[in-house]
Short mmCIF file of C-alpha atoms in Angstrom, two decimals:
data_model
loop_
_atom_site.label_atom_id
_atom_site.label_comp_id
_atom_site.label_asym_id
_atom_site.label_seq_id
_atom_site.Cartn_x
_atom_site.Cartn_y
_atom_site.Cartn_z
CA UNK G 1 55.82 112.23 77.50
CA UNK G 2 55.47 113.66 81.07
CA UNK G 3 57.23 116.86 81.34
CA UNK G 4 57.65 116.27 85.33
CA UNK G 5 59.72 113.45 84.64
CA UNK G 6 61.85 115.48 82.34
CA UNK G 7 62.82 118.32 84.24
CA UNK G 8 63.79 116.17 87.11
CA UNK G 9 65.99 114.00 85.00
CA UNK G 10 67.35 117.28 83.87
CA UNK G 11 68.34 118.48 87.45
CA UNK G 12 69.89 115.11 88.63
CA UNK G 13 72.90 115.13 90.21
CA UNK G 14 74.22 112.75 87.37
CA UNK G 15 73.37 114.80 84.64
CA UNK G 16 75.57 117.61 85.68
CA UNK G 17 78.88 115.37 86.77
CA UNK G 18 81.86 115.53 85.11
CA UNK G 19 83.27 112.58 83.28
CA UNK G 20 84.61 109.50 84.88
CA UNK G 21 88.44 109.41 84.73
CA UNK G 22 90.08 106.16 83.66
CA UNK G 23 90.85 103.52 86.56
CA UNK G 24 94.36 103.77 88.21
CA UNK G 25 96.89 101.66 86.90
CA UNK G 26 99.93 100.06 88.77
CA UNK G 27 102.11 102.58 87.20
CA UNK G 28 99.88 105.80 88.15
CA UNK G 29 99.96 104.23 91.64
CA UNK G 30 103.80 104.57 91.68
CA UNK G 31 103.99 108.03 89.61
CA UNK G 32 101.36 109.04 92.43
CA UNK G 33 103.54 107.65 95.27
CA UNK G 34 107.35 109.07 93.73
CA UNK G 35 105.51 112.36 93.09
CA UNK G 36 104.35 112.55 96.80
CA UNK G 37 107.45 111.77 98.09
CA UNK G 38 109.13 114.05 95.67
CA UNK G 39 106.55 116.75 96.80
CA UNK G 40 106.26 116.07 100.30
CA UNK G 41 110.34 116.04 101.04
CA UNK G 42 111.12 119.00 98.70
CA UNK G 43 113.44 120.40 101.48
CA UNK G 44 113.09 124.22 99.95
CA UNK G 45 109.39 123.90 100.93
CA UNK G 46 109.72 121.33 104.09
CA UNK G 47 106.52 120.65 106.22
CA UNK G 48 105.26 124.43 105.47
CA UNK G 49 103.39 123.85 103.13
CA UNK G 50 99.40 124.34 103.14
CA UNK G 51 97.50 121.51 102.04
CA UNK G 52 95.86 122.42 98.67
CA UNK G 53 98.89 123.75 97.71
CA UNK G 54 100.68 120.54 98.35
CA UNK G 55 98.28 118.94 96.43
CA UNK G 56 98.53 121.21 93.52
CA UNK G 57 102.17 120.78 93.25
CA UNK G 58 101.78 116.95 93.79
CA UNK G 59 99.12 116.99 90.91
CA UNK G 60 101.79 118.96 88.32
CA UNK G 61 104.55 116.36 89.58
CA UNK G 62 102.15 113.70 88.65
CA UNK G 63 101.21 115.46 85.21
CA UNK G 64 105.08 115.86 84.85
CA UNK G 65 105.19 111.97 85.19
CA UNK G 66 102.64 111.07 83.90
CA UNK G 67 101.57 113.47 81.08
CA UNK G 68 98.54 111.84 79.12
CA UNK G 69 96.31 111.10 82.33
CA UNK G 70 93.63 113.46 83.18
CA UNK G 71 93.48 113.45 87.05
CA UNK G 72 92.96 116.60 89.26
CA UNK G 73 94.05 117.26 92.72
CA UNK G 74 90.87 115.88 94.16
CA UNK G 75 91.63 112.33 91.94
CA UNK G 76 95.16 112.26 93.57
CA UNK G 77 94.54 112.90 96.93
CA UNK G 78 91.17 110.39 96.85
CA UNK G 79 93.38 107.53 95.69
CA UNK G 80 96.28 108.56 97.83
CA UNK G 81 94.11 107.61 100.74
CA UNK G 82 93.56 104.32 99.10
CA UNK G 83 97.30 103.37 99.10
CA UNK G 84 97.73 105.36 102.31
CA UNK G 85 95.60 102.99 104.29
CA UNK G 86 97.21 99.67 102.44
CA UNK G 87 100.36 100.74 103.13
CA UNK G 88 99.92 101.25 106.96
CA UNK G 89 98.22 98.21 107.18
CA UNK G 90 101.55 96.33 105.13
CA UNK G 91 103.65 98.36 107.52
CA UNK G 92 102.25 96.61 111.02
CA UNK G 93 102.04 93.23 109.62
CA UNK G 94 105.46 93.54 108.90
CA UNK G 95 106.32 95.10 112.24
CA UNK G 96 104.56 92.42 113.74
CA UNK G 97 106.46 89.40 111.85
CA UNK G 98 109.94 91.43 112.59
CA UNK G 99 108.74 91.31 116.16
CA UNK G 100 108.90 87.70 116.07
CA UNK G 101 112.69 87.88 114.88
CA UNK G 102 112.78 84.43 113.14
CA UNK G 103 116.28 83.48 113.28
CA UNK G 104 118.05 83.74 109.74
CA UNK G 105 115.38 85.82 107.81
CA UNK G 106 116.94 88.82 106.61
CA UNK G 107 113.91 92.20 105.59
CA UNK G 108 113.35 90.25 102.54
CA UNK G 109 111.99 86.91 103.73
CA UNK G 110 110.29 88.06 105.88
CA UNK G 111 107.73 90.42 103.61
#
C-alpha cells in the first residue's frame, strides 16, 4: 500500500465535505419562493434588513414550511438564484408577447 497515496486521499477536499442534501422538489421550490416573499415583504422589517440575516430568517420560514428537509441558508439562497434567473427570463418573454398586444388574449393566453 503506498502511504503517499493515503494521506493525500485523506486531505482531499471530498473527504472532508459535508453530505449532499436531497434534490429540490417542485414543492421546496414554492415553500422557498412563499417563504421569500413572506420574508422579504415582512413590513415590520421592510428593506432594512442585512443580508445573512434575511437569509437566516428565510431559512427558519422555509424549515417552518417545510420541516423534514435539511437545507441551510447557503442551500436556499444557491437555489434561489436558480429560480431567480428563470423567472426573469419568464418575465421578458412575457413582456415581450404583451408588447405585441394580440387582440382578444387576456394575461392567461398569452403565458
Amino acid at each position: 500500500m503506498n502511504t503517499e497515496n493515503t494521506a493525500l486521499s485523506a486531505q482531499s477536499p471530498a473527504a472532508t465535505r459535508s453530505p449532499r442534501t436531497p434534490n429540490w422538489s417542485k414543492g421546496d421550490d414554492i415553500k422557498l419562493c412563499e417563504a421569500w416573499v413572506s420574508t422579504s415583504e415582512d413590513p415590520i422589517r421592510g428593506s432594512d434588513q442585512k443580508y445573512e440575516a434575511l437569509w437566516e430568517r428565510i431559512l427558519q420560514d422555509f424549515k417552518a414550511r417545510e420541516p423534514e428537509r435539511q437545507r441551510n441558508a447557503i442551500n436556499l439562497e444557491s437555489r434561489w438564484r436558480i429560480i431567480k434567473k428563470e423567472v426573469t427570463k419568464f418575465c421578458g418573454k412575457f413582456a415581450q408577447a404583451k408588447a405585441l398586444n394580440p387582440s382578444g388574449f387576456n394575461e392567461k393566453d398569452i403565458v
